[in-house]
PDB file of C-alpha atoms in Angstrom:
ATOM      1  CA  MET C  16      15.065  11.316 270.223  1.00  0.00           C
ATOM      2  CA  ILE C  17      15.786   9.939 266.767  1.00  0.00           C
ATOM      3  CA  PHE C  18      16.334  12.131 263.717  1.00  0.00           C
ATOM      4  CA  GLY C  19      18.207  11.977 260.438  1.00  0.00           C
ATOM      5  CA  ARG C  20      18.138  11.703 256.698  1.00  0.00           C
ATOM      6  CA  PRO C  21      15.001  10.123 255.201  1.00  0.00           C
ATOM      7  CA  GLY C  22      15.632   6.483 254.367  1.00  0.00           C
ATOM      8  CA  GLY C  23      18.218   6.231 257.118  1.00  0.00           C
ATOM      9  CA  GLY C  24      16.330   3.641 259.150  1.00  0.00           C
ATOM     10  CA  LYS C  25      14.978   5.895 261.897  1.00  0.00           C
ATOM     11  CA  SER C  26      11.468   4.463 261.976  1.00  0.00           C
ATOM     12  CA  THR C  27      12.612   0.859 261.761  1.00  0.00           C
ATOM     13  CA  PHE C  28      15.037   1.341 264.647  1.00  0.00           C
ATOM     14  CA  ALA C  29      12.488   3.345 266.646  1.00  0.00           C
ATOM     15  CA  LEU C  30      10.048   0.448 266.349  1.00  0.00           C
ATOM     16  CA  TRP C  31      12.727  -2.026 267.471  1.00  0.00           C
ATOM     17  CA  LEU C  32      13.623   0.211 270.421  1.00  0.00           C
ATOM     18  CA  ALA C  33       9.999   0.690 271.457  1.00  0.00           C
ATOM     19  CA  ASN C  34       9.379  -3.057 271.374  1.00  0.00           C
ATOM     20  CA  ALA C  35      12.662  -3.995 273.048  1.00  0.00           C
ATOM     21  CA  PHE C  36      12.221  -1.574 275.953  1.00  0.00           C
ATOM     22  CA  ASN C  37       8.439  -1.216 276.077  1.00  0.00           C
ATOM     23  CA  LEU C  38       8.531   2.530 275.441  1.00  0.00           C
ATOM     24  CA  PRO C  39       5.860   4.675 273.781  1.00  0.00           C
ATOM     25  CA  LEU C  40       6.769   5.545 270.200  1.00  0.00           C
ATOM     26  CA  HIS C  41       5.727   8.727 268.403  1.00  0.00           C
ATOM     27  CA  HIS C  42       6.464   9.370 264.723  1.00  0.00           C
ATOM     28  CA  LEU C  43       6.500  13.125 264.073  1.00  0.00           C
ATOM     29  CA  ASP C  44       5.096  12.753 260.561  1.00  0.00           C
ATOM     30  CA  LYS C  45       1.917  11.271 262.047  1.00  0.00           C
ATOM     31  CA  HIS C  46       1.475  14.477 264.045  1.00  0.00           C
ATOM     32  CA  PHE C  47       2.799  16.967 261.478  1.00  0.00           C
ATOM     33  CA  PHE C  48       0.552  15.866 258.622  1.00  0.00           C
ATOM     34  CA  VAL C  49      -3.102  14.975 258.264  1.00  0.00           C
ATOM     35  CA  ALA C  50      -4.654  13.138 255.286  1.00  0.00           C
ATOM     36  CA  ASP C  51      -3.108  13.689 251.824  1.00  0.00           C
ATOM     37  CA  TRP C  52       0.100  15.138 253.337  1.00  0.00           C
ATOM     38  CA  VAL C  53      -1.607  18.377 254.392  1.00  0.00           C
ATOM     39  CA  LYS C  54       0.330  20.071 257.188  1.00  0.00           C
ATOM     40  CA  ARG C  55      -1.400  20.302 260.539  1.00  0.00           C
ATOM     41  CA  ASP C  56      -1.690  23.726 262.205  1.00  0.00           C
ATOM     42  CA  TYR C  57       1.851  24.344 263.486  1.00  0.00           C
ATOM     43  CA  ASP C  58       0.821  25.532 266.957  1.00  0.00           C
ATOM     44  CA  GLU C  59      -1.252  22.384 267.345  1.00  0.00           C
ATOM     45  CA  PHE C  60       1.746  20.319 266.200  1.00  0.00           C
ATOM     46  CA  LEU C  61       3.968  22.005 268.814  1.00  0.00           C
ATOM     47  CA  GLU C  62       1.383  21.397 271.515  1.00  0.00           C
ATOM     48  CA  ILE C  63       1.218  17.709 270.601  1.00  0.00           C
ATOM     49  CA  GLN C  64       5.006  17.452 270.841  1.00  0.00           C
ATOM     50  CA  GLN C  65       5.064  19.267 274.162  1.00  0.00           C
ATOM     51  CA  ASN C  66       2.489  16.837 275.548  1.00  0.00           C
ATOM     52  CA  ILE C  67       4.566  13.882 274.350  1.00  0.00           C
ATOM     53  CA  ILE C  68       7.880  15.040 275.794  1.00  0.00           C
ATOM     54  CA  SER C  69       6.281  16.090 279.082  1.00  0.00           C
ATOM     55  CA  THR C  70       5.777  12.416 279.904  1.00  0.00           C
ATOM     56  CA  ASP C  71       8.397  10.347 281.711  1.00  0.00           C
ATOM     57  CA  SER C  72       9.421   8.161 278.795  1.00  0.00           C
ATOM     58  CA  TRP C  73       9.080   8.411 275.040  1.00  0.00           C
ATOM     59  CA  ILE C  74      10.706   7.814 271.707  1.00  0.00           C
ATOM     60  CA  VAL C  75      10.188  10.518 269.104  1.00  0.00           C
ATOM     61  CA  ASP C  76      11.192   9.648 265.558  1.00  0.00           C
ATOM     62  CA  GLY C  77      11.381  12.502 263.088  1.00  0.00           C
ATOM     63  CA  ASN C  78      13.054  15.703 262.055  1.00  0.00           C
ATOM     64  CA  ASN C  79      11.288  19.070 262.124  1.00  0.00           C
ATOM     65  CA  PRO C  80      14.330  21.233 262.972  1.00  0.00           C
ATOM     66  CA  ALA C  81      12.121  24.149 264.078  1.00  0.00           C
ATOM     67  CA  SER C  82      11.027  22.138 267.122  1.00  0.00           C
ATOM     68  CA  PHE C  83      14.348  20.358 267.547  1.00  0.00           C
ATOM     69  CA  GLU C  84      15.318  22.058 270.789  1.00  0.00           C
ATOM     70  CA  MET C  85      12.242  21.052 272.761  1.00  0.00           C
ATOM     71  CA  ARG C  86      13.023  17.389 272.054  1.00  0.00           C
ATOM     72  CA  PHE C  87      16.799  17.712 272.375  1.00  0.00           C
ATOM     73  CA  ASP C  88      16.456  19.373 275.765  1.00  0.00           C
ATOM     74  CA  ARG C  89      14.276  16.601 277.229  1.00  0.00           C
ATOM     75  CA  ALA C  90      15.877  13.566 275.564  1.00  0.00           C
ATOM     76  CA  ASP C  91      18.062  11.135 277.499  1.00  0.00           C
ATOM     77  CA  LEU C  92      19.659   9.980 274.271  1.00  0.00           C
ATOM     78  CA  VAL C  93      19.843  11.741 270.896  1.00  0.00           C
ATOM     79  CA  LEU C  94      20.389   9.516 267.871  1.00  0.00           C
ATOM     80  CA  TYR C  95      21.346  11.008 264.516  1.00  0.00           C
ATOM     81  CA  PHE C  96      20.870   8.583 261.619  1.00  0.00           C
ATOM     82  CA  ASN C  97      23.310   9.760 258.970  1.00  0.00           C
ATOM     83  CA  TYR C  98      23.617   6.869 256.537  1.00  0.00           C
ATOM     84  CA  PRO C  99      25.160   7.568 253.107  1.00  0.00           C
ATOM     85  CA  ARG C 100      22.852   9.251 250.608  1.00  0.00           C
ATOM     86  CA  MET C 101      22.769   6.393 248.113  1.00  0.00           C
ATOM     87  CA  ILE C 102      21.712   3.887 250.779  1.00  0.00           C
ATOM     88  CA  CYS C 103      18.948   6.259 251.832  1.00  0.00           C
ATOM     89  CA  TYR C 104      17.786   6.737 248.231  1.00  0.00           C
ATOM     90  CA  PHE C 105      17.725   2.970 247.731  1.00  0.00           C
ATOM     91  CA  ARG C 106      15.650   2.521 250.895  1.00  0.00           C
ATOM     92  CA  ILE C 107      13.258   5.314 249.887  1.00  0.00           C
ATOM     93  CA  LEU C 108      12.653   3.633 246.524  1.00  0.00           C
ATOM     94  CA  LYS C 109      12.287   0.240 248.174  1.00  0.00           C
ATOM     95  CA  ARG C 110       9.747   1.638 250.636  1.00  0.00           C
ATOM     96  CA  PHE C 111       7.812   3.289 247.804  1.00  0.00           C
ATOM     97  CA  PHE C 112       7.458   0.024 245.893  1.00  0.00           C
ATOM     98  CA  GLN C 113       6.991  -2.242 248.902  1.00  0.00           C
ATOM     99  CA  SER C 114       3.381  -3.387 249.187  1.00  0.00           C
ATOM    100  CA  SER C 115       3.340  -4.000 252.930  1.00  0.00           C
ATOM    101  CA  ARG C 116       5.278  -2.158 255.575  1.00  0.00           C
ATOM    102  CA  SER C 117       5.925  -3.053 259.183  1.00  0.00           C
ATOM    103  CA  GLU C 118       6.299   0.586 260.295  1.00  0.00           C
ATOM    104  CA  ASP C 119       3.250   2.645 261.111  1.00  0.00           C
ATOM    105  CA  ASP C 120       5.057   5.944 260.681  1.00  0.00           C
ATOM    106  CA  ILE C 121       2.827   7.897 258.309  1.00  0.00           C
ATOM    107  CA  PRO C 122      -0.618   9.377 258.965  1.00  0.00           C
ATOM    108  CA  PRO C 123      -3.760   7.606 257.796  1.00  0.00           C
ATOM    109  CA  GLY C 124      -4.760   8.803 254.339  1.00  0.00           C
ATOM    110  CA  CYS C 125      -1.192   9.529 253.266  1.00  0.00           C
ATOM    111  CA  ASP C 126       0.279   7.296 250.580  1.00  0.00           C
ATOM    112  CA  GLU C 127       4.012   6.932 250.048  1.00  0.00           C
ATOM    113  CA  VAL C 128       5.091   9.521 247.505  1.00  0.00           C
ATOM    114  CA  ILE C 129       8.420  10.646 246.092  1.00  0.00           C
ATOM    115  CA  HIS C 130       8.735  14.252 244.978  1.00  0.00           C
ATOM    116  CA  TRP C 131      11.755  16.084 243.622  1.00  0.00           C
ATOM    117  CA  VAL C 132      11.655  18.421 246.643  1.00  0.00           C
ATOM    118  CA  PHE C 133      11.836  15.384 248.962  1.00  0.00           C
ATOM    119  CA  LEU C 134      14.842  13.975 247.077  1.00  0.00           C
ATOM    120  CA  LYS C 135      16.624  17.360 247.285  1.00  0.00           C
ATOM    121  CA  TYR C 136      15.790  17.551 251.007  1.00  0.00           C
ATOM    122  CA  THR C 137      17.294  14.089 251.482  1.00  0.00           C
ATOM    123  CA  TRP C 138      20.413  14.940 249.472  1.00  0.00           C
ATOM    124  CA  SER C 139      21.258  18.100 251.423  1.00  0.00           C
ATOM    125  CA  PHE C 140      20.039  16.963 254.852  1.00  0.00           C
ATOM    126  CA  ALA C 141      23.421  16.402 256.522  1.00  0.00           C
ATOM    127  CA  LYS C 142      24.875  19.685 255.270  1.00  0.00           C
ATOM    128  CA  ARG C 143      21.830  21.650 256.509  1.00  0.00           C
ATOM    129  CA  MET C 144      21.851  19.884 259.869  1.00  0.00           C
ATOM    130  CA  GLU C 145      25.582  20.269 260.642  1.00  0.00           C
ATOM    131  CA  PRO C 146      25.269  23.809 262.061  1.00  0.00           C
ATOM    132  CA  VAL C 147      22.076  22.923 263.948  1.00  0.00           C
ATOM    133  CA  ILE C 148      23.702  19.874 265.514  1.00  0.00           C
ATOM    134  CA  SER C 149      26.817  21.885 266.425  1.00  0.00           C
ATOM    135  CA  VAL C 150      24.748  24.500 268.223  1.00  0.00           C
ATOM    136  CA  PHE C 151      22.804  21.957 270.272  1.00  0.00           C
ATOM    137  CA  LYS C 152      25.850  19.842 271.088  1.00  0.00           C
ATOM    138  CA  ALA C 153      27.560  22.991 272.372  1.00  0.00           C
ATOM    139  CA  GLN C 154      24.456  24.100 274.257  1.00  0.00           C
ATOM    140  CA  TYR C 155      23.971  20.643 275.827  1.00  0.00           C
ATOM    141  CA  PRO C 156      27.526  19.269 276.177  1.00  0.00           C
ATOM    142  CA  ASN C 157      26.514  16.488 278.583  1.00  0.00           C
ATOM    143  CA  LYS C 158      23.696  15.161 276.390  1.00  0.00           C
ATOM    144  CA  ALA C 159      24.258  11.601 275.159  1.00  0.00           C
ATOM    145  CA  PHE C 160      24.535  11.971 271.368  1.00  0.00           C
ATOM    146  CA  ARG C 161      25.282   9.214 268.855  1.00  0.00           C
ATOM    147  CA  GLU C 162      25.663   9.428 265.110  1.00  0.00           C
ATOM    148  CA  ILE C 163      24.739   6.255 263.249  1.00  0.00           C
ATOM    149  CA  LYS C 164      26.431   6.043 259.838  1.00  0.00           C
ATOM    150  CA  SER C 165      26.315   2.311 259.108  1.00  0.00           C
ATOM    151  CA  ASN C 166      24.709  -0.983 260.005  1.00  0.00           C
ATOM    152  CA  ALA C 167      27.797  -1.771 262.109  1.00  0.00           C
ATOM    153  CA  ASP C 168      27.202   1.424 264.136  1.00  0.00           C
ATOM    154  CA  LEU C 169      23.559   0.459 264.569  1.00  0.00           C
ATOM    155  CA  GLU C 170      24.303  -3.099 265.699  1.00  0.00           C
ATOM    156  CA  ARG C 171      26.898  -1.776 268.168  1.00  0.00           C
ATOM    157  CA  LEU C 172      24.308   0.636 269.586  1.00  0.00           C
ATOM    158  CA  LYS C 173      21.716  -2.139 269.904  1.00  0.00           C
ATOM    159  CA  ARG C 174      24.186  -4.344 271.803  1.00  0.00           C
ATOM    160  CA  GLU C 175      25.123  -1.481 274.122  1.00  0.00           C
ATOM    161  CA  LEU C 176      21.491  -0.642 274.868  1.00  0.00           C
ATOM    162  CA  VAL C 177      20.605  -4.256 275.567  1.00  0.00           C
ATOM    163  CA  GLU C 178      23.673  -4.729 277.784  1.00  0.00           C
ATOM    164  CA  LYS C 179      22.898  -1.542 279.688  1.00  0.00           C
ATOM    165  CA  ARG C 180      19.313  -2.713 280.180  1.00  0.00           C
ATOM    166  CA  LEU C 181      20.478  -6.100 281.516  1.00  0.00           C
ATOM    167  CA  ASN C 182      22.875  -4.544 284.035  1.00  0.00           C
TER     168      ASN C 182
END
């Protein structure tokens, strides 16, 4: 399970992880939205998630705190991408202006957009998520949880995962 501030590198890392370990990758935005960023029926969205996490192996990249527990409960590893705000804003702008992207993390018919509401959401993400994270860490004390705050943290995690896989 991978979640965190927009622009934090979740989708890029999720793609690396899926390729490195041959795991199925699911981007929540592709299930939450349909064309033109219209929200899918929420019950249908929950059913899709339930079907995904009922399988033996998966990577789910995305936020949606309302359905956080169903993923947290079933995840072997929970990764929280909490890069600094300004890095995330830079990456969001870069993604917006980039003509070709390697990630396939948005639904067909949805163009990259930047709205004021999205920028506010990004700015306050960590503060809003602190109490949610605290609750789930207390509820699932033995769950493997990692917070990624920098490229050094990410490279360390990659090395650890590869080493673990080789052993």
